[in-house]
Short mmCIF file of C-alpha atoms in Angstrom, two decimals:
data_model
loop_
_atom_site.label_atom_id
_atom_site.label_comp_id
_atom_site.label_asym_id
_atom_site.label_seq_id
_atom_site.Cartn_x
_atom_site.Cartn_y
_atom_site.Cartn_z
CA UNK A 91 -31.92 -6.87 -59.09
CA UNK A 92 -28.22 -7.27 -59.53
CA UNK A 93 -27.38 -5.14 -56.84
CA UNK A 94 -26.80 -5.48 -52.94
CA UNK A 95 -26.83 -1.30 -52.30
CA UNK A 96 -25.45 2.13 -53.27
CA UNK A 97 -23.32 4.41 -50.53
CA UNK A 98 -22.65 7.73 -50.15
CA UNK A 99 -20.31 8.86 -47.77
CA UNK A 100 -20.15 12.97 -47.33
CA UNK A 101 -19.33 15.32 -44.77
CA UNK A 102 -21.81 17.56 -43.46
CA UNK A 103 -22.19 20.15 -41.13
CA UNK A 104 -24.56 19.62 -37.09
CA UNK A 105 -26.15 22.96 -36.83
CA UNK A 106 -25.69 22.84 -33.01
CA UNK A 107 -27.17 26.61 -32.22
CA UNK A 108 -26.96 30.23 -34.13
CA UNK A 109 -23.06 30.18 -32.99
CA UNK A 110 -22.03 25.83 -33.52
CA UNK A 111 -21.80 23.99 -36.31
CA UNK A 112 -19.76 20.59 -36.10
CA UNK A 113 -18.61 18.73 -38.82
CA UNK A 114 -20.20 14.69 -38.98
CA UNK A 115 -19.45 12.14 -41.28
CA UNK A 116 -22.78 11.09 -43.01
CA UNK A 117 -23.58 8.00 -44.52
CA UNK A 118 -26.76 7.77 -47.47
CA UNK A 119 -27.51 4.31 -48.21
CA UNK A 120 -30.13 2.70 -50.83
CA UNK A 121 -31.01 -0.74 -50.99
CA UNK A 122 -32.72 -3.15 -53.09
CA UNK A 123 -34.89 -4.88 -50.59
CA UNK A 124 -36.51 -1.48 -49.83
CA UNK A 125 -36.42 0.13 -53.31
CA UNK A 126 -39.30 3.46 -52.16
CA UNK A 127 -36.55 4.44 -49.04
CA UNK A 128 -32.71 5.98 -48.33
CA UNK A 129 -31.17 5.06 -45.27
CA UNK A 130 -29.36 8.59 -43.87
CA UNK A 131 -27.50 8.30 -41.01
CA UNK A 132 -24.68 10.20 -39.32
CA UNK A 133 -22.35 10.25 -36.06
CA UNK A 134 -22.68 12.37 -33.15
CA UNK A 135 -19.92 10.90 -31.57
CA UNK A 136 -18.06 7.53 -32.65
CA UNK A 137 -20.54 5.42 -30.36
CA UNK A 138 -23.84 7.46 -31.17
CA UNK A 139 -25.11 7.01 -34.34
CA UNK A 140 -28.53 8.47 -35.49
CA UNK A 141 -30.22 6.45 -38.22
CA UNK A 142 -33.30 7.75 -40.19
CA UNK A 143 -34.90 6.32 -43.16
CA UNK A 144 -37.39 8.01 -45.23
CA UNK A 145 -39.05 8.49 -48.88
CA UNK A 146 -36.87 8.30 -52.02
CA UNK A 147 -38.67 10.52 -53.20
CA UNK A 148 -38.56 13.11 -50.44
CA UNK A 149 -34.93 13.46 -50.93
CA UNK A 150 -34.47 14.13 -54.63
CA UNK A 151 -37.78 16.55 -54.25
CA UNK A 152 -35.77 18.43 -51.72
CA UNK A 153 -33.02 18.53 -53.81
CA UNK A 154 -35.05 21.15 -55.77
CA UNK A 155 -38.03 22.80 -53.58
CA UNK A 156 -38.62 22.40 -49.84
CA UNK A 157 -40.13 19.26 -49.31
CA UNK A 158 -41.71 17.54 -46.70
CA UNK A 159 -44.13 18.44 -43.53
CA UNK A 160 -43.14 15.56 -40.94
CA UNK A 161 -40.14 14.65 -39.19
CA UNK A 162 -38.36 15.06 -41.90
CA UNK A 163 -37.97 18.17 -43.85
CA UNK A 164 -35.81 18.89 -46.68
CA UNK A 165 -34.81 22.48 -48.14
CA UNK A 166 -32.24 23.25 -50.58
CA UNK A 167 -30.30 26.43 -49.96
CA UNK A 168 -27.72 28.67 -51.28
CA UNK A 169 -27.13 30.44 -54.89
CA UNK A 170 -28.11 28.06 -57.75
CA UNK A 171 -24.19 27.55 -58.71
CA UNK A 172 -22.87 26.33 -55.53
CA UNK A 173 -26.22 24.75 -53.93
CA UNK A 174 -26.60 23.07 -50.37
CA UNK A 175 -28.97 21.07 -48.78
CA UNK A 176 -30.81 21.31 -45.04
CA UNK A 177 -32.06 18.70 -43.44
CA UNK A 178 -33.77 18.92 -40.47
CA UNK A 179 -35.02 15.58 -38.64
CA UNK A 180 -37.34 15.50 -35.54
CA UNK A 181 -38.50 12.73 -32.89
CA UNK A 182 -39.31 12.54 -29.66
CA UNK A 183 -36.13 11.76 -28.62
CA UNK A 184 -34.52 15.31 -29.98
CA UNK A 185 -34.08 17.31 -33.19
CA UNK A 186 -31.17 17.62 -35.88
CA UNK A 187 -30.59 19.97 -38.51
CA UNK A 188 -27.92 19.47 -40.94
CA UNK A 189 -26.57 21.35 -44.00
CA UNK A 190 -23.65 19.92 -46.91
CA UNK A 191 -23.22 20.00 -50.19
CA UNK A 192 -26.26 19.30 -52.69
CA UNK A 193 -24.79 18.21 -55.84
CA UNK A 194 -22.50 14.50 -54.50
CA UNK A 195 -25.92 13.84 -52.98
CA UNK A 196 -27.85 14.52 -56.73
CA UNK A 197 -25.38 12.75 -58.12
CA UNK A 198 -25.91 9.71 -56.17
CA UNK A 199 -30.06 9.97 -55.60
CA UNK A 200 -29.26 9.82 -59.99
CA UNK A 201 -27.81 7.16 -59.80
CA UNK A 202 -30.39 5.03 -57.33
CA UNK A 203 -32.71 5.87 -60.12
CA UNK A 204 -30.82 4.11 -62.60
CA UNK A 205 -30.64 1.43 -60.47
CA UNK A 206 -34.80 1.32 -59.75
CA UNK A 207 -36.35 3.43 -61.90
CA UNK A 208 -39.03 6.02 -60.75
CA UNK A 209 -42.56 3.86 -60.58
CA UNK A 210 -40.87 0.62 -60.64
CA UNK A 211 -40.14 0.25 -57.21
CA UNK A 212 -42.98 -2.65 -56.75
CA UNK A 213 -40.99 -4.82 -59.48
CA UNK A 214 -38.33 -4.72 -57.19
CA UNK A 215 -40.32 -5.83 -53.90
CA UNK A 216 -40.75 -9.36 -53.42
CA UNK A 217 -43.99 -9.43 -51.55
CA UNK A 218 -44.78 -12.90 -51.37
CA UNK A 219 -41.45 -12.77 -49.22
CA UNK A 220 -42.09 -9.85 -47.64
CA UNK A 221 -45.61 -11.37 -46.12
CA UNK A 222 -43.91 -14.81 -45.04
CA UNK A 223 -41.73 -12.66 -43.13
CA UNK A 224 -44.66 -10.63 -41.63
CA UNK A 225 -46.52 -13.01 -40.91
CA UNK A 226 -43.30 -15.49 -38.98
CA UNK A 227 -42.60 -13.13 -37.06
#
């Protein structure tokens, strides 16, 4: 693969309760080494960062329909012509909902599949590395 990574930086809005809603600097990051996942994480405050990864494929399905039934659920919202995105991520260790803009994030979930193509995501895996690093460590 002849590339290290694709960023997206975008500003999205902490849906803090029915009456706060804070403005956080997200960061969207996809990476050859682990071609099926996004990296999406986003500050709270300049020294707490939450960091989630998830399915590929979960985020450019929620681009379009509500999608998933985990920690991570994805629902776009809004009129067709100006559409947003939720995101709401759960743990044990609290919950997060976030809304921004839909279409720099379609944009660049595009462009990761340019980079791996849907279904070719194993090409892209070196395994035999992958298991000599399992099984080191």
């Amino acid at each position: 693969m002849d590339f290290p990574g694709l960023e997206l930086k975008i500003r999205m809005t902490l849906v803090a309760g029915p009456d706060m809603r804070v403005f956080v600097p997200v960061r969207l990051y996809y990476m050859d080494t682990d071609p099926y996942a996004v990296q999406f994480s986003f500050d709270v405050t300049p020294d707490d960062v939450v960091r989630w990864t998830f399915a590929r494929e979960l985020l450019d399905q929620g681009l379009t329909a509500p999608a998933g039934i985990g920690d991570v659920k994805i629902t776009p919202v809004g009129p067709l012509h100006d559409r947003g995105l939720r995101l709401e991520l759960e743990s044990p260790d609290g919950y997060a909902c976030l809304e921004g803009p839909a279409a720099p994030i379609k944009e660049w979930i595009a462009e990761t599949y340019a980079a791996v193509a849907a279904g070719q995501e194993s090409k892209a895996v070196d395994i035999d590395s992958l298991l000599d690093d399992l099984l080191t460590h």
